[in-house]
XYZ file of N, CA and C in Angstrom:
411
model
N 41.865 55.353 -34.558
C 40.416 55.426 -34.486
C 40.015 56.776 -33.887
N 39.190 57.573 -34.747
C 38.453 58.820 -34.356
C 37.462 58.399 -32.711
N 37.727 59.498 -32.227
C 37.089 59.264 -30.342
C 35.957 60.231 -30.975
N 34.248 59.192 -30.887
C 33.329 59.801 -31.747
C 32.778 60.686 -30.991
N 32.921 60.987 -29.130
C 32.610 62.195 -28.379
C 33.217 63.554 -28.443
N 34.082 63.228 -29.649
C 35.279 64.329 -29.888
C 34.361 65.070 -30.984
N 33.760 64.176 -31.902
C 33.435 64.618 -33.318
C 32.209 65.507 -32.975
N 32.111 66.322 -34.125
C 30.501 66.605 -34.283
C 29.724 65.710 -35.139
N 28.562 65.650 -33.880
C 27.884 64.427 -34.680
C 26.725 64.720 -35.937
N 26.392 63.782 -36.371
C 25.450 63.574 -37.870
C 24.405 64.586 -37.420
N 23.899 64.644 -36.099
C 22.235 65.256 -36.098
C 22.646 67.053 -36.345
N 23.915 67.686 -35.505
C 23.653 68.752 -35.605
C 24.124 69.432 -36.865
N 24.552 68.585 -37.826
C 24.722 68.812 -39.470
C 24.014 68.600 -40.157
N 22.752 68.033 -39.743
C 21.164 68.084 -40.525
C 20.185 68.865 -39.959
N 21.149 69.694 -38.938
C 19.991 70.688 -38.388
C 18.814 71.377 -39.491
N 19.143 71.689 -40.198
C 17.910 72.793 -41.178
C 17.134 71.551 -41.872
N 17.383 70.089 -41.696
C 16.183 69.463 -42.173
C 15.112 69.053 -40.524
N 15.575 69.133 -39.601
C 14.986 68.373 -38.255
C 14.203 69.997 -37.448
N 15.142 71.681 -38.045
C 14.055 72.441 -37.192
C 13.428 73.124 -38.611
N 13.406 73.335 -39.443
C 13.081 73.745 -40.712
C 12.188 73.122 -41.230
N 12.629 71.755 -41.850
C 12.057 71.298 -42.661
C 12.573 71.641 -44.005
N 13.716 71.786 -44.629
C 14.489 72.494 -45.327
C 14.679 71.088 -46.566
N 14.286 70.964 -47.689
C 14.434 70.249 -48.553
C 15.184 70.892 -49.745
N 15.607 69.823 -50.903
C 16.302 70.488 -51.685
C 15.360 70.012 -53.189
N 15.113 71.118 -54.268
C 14.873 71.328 -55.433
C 15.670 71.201 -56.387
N 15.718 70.201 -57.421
C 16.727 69.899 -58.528
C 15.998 71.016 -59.328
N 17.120 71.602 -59.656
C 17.186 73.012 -60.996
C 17.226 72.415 -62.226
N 17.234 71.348 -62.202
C 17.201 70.707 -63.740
C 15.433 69.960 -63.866
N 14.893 69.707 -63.734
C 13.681 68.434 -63.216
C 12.530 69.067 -62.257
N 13.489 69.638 -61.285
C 12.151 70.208 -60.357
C 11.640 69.347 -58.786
N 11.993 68.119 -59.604
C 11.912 67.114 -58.167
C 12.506 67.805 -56.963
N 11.788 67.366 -55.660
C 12.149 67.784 -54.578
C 12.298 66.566 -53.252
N 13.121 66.457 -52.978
C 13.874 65.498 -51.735
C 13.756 65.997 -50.451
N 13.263 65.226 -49.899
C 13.364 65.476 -48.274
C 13.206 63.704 -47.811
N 14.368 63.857 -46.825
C 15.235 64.709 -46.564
C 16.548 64.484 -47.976
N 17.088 65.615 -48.182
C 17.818 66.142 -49.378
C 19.094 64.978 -49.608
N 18.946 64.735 -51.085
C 20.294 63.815 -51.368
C 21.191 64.751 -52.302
N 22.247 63.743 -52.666
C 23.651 64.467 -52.892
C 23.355 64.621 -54.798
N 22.366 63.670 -55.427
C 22.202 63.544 -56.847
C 20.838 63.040 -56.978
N 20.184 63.752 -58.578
C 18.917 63.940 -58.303
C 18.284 62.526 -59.376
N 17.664 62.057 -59.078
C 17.069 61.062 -60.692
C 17.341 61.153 -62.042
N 17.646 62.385 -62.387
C 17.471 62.834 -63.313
C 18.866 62.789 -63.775
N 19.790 62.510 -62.863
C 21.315 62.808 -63.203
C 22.155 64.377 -62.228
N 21.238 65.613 -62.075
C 21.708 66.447 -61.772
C 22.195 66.500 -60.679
N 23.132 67.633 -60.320
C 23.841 67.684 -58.755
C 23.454 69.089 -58.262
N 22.892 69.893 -59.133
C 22.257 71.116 -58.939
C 20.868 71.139 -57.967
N 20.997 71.813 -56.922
C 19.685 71.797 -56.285
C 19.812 72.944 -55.562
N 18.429 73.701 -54.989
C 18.499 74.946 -54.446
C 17.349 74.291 -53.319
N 17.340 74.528 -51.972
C 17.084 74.631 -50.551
C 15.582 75.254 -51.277
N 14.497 74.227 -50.471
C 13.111 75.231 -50.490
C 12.484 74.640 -49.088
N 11.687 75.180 -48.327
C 11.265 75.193 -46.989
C 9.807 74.273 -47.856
N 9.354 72.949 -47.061
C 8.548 72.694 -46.875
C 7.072 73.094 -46.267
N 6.030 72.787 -46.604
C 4.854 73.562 -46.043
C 5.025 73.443 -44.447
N 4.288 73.809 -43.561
C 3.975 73.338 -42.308
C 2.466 73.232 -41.774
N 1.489 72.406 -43.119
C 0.583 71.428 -43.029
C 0.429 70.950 -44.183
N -0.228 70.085 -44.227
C -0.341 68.670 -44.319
C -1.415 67.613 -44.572
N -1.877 66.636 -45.576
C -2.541 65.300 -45.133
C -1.855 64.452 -44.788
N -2.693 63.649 -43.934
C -2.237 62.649 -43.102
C -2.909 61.148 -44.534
N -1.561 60.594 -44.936
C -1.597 59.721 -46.021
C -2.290 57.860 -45.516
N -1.083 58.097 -44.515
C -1.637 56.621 -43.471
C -0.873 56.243 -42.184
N -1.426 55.809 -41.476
C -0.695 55.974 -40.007
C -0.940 54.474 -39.499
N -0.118 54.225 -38.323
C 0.291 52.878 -37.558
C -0.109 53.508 -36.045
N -0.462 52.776 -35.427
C -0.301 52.794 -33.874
C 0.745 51.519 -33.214
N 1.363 51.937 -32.739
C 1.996 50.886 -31.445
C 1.529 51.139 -30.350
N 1.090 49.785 -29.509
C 0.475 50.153 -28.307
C 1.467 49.237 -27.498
N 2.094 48.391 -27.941
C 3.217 47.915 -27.015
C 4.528 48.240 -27.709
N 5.167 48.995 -26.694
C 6.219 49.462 -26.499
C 6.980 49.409 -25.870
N 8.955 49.442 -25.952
C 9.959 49.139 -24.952
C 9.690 50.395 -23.915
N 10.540 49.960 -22.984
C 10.250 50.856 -21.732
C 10.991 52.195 -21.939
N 12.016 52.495 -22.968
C 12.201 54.279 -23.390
C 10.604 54.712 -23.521
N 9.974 54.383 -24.332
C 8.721 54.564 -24.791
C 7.780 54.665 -23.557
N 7.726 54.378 -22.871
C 6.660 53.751 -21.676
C 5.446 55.362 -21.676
N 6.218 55.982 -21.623
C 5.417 57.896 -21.149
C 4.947 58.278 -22.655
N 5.175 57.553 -24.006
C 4.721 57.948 -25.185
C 3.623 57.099 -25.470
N 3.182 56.133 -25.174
C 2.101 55.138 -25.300
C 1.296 55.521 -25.265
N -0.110 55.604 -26.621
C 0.806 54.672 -27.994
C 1.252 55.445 -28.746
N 2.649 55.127 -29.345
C 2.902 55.764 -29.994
C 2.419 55.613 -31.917
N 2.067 56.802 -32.482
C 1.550 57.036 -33.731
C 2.367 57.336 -34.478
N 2.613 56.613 -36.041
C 3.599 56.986 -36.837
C 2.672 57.541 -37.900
N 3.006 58.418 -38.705
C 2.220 58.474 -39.692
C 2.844 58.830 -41.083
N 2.231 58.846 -42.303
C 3.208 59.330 -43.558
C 1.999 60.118 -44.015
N 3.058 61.852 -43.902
C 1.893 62.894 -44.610
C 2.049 63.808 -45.818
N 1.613 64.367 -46.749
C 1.964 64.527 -47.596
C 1.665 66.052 -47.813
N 3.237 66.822 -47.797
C 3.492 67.770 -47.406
C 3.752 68.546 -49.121
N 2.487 68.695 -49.813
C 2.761 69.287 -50.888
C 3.437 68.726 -52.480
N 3.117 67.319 -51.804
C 3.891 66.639 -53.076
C 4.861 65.937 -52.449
N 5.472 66.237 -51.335
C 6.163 65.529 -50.603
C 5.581 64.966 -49.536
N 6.313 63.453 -49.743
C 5.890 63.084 -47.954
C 7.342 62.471 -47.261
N 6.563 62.675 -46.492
C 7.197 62.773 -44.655
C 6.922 61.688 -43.851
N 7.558 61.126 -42.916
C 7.441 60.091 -42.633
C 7.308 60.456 -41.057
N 6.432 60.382 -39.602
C 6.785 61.182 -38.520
C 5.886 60.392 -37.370
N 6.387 61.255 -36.200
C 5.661 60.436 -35.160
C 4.258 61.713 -35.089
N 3.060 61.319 -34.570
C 2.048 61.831 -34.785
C 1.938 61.936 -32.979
N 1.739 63.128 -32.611
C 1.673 63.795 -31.062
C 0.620 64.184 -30.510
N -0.090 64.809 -29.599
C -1.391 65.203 -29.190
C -2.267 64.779 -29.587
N -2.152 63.299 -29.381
C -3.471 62.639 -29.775
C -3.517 61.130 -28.993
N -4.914 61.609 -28.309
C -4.808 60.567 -26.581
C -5.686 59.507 -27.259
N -6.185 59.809 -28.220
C -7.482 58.919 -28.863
C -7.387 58.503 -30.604
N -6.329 57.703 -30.848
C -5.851 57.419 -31.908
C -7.188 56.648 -32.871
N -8.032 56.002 -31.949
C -9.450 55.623 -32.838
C -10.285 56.449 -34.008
N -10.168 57.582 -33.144
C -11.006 58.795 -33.544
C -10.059 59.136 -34.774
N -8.527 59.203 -34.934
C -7.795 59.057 -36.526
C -8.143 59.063 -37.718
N -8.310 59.674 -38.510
C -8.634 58.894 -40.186
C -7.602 59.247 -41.167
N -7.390 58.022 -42.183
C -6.562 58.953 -43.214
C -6.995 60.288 -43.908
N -6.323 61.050 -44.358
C -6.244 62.766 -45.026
C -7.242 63.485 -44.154
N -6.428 63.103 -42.601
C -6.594 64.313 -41.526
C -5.769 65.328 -41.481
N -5.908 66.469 -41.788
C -5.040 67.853 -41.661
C -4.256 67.924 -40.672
N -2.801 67.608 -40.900
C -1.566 67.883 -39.525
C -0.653 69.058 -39.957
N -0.776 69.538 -39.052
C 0.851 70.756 -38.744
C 2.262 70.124 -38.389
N 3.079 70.704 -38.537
C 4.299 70.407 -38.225
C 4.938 70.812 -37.324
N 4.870 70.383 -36.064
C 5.189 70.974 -34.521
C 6.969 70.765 -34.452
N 7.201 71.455 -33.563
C 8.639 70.945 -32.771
C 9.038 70.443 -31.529
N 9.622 69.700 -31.330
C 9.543 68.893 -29.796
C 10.912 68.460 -29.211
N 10.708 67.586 -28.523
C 11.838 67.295 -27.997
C 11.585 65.955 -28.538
N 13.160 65.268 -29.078
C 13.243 64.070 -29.646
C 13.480 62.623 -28.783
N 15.139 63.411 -27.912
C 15.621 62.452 -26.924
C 16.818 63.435 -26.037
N 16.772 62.476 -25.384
C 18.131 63.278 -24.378
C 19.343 62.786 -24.176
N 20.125 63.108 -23.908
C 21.308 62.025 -24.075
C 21.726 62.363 -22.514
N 21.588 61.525 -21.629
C 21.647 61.363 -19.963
C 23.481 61.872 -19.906
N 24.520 61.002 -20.801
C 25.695 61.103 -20.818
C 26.312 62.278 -20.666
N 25.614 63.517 -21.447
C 26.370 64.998 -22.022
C 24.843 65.992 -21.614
N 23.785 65.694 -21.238
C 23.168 66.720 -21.266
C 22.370 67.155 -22.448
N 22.359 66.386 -23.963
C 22.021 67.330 -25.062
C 20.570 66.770 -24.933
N 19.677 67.920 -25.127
C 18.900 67.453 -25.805
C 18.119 67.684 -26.950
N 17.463 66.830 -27.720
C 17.665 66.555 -29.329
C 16.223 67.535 -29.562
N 16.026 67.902 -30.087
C 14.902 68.727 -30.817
C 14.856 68.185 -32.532
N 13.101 68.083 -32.711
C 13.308 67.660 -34.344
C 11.460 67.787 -34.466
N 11.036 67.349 -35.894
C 9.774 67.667 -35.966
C 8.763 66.433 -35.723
N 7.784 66.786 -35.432
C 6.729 65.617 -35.165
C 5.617 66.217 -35.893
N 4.077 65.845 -36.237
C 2.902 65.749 -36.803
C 1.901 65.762 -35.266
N 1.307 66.885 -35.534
C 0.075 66.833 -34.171
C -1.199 67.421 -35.677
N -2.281 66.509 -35.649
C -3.796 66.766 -36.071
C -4.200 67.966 -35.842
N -4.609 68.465 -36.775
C -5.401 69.977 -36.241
C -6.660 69.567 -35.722
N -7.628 68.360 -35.859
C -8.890 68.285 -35.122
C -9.164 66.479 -35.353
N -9.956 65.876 -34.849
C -10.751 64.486 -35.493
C -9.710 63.636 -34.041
N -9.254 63.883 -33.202
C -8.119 63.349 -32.306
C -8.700 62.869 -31.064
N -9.459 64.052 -30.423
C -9.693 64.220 -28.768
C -11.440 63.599 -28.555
């Protein structure tokens, strides 16, 4: 049995989709994946890397207002699905103390943050989140 503190793990081999935003384009079709698979609908295995926008409509969003106690300092937390050019994205929605004030196809950017920490080793995780450009505060 592989000792999995030995390995490199899954997140820092998807780095260019979590600080990028780095999706992949089938050269046959055109379709575009995020986050990127190994074969495209269409049949093809051909794809070339294209950078996603970094804004956005906001398609439709959830609030949680009860949450486990990791969560306790994120409350509430906002999920939202935005649609990044034809693509959507699935994300937690940030700087926003007043989730009422919300509407669907509110204009979001694509920030970077801190994800989680791992208490064990010290790492901590960086990846993208959704903060509103206005309609929030």
């Amino acid at each position: 049995m592989v000792d999995q503190s030995l390995s490199v793990p899954k997140y820092w081999r998807r780095i260019p989709q979590y600080y990028r935003l780095t999706a992949l384009k089938c050269r046959k079709c055109g379709k575009v994946y995020f986050p990127p698979r190994a074969v495209c609908e269409c049949g093809s295995r051909e794809f070339e890397d294209v950078e996603l926008p970094r804004r956005g409509r906001l398609i439709e969003f959830t609030v949680l207002r009860s949450v486990t106690s990791d969560f306790e300092k994120q409350r509430p937390l906002i999920f939202g699905i935005v649609d990044l050019n034809g693509v959507r994205v699935l994300g937690q929605l940030v700087d926003c103390p007043n989730p009422e004030k919300l509407s669907d196809n509110a204009e979001v950017e694509v920030v970077f943050r801190r994800v989680k920490e791992d208490s064990d080793y010290g790492i901590i995780y960086y990846g993208f989140k959704l903060r509103p450009l206005k309609g929030c505060w």
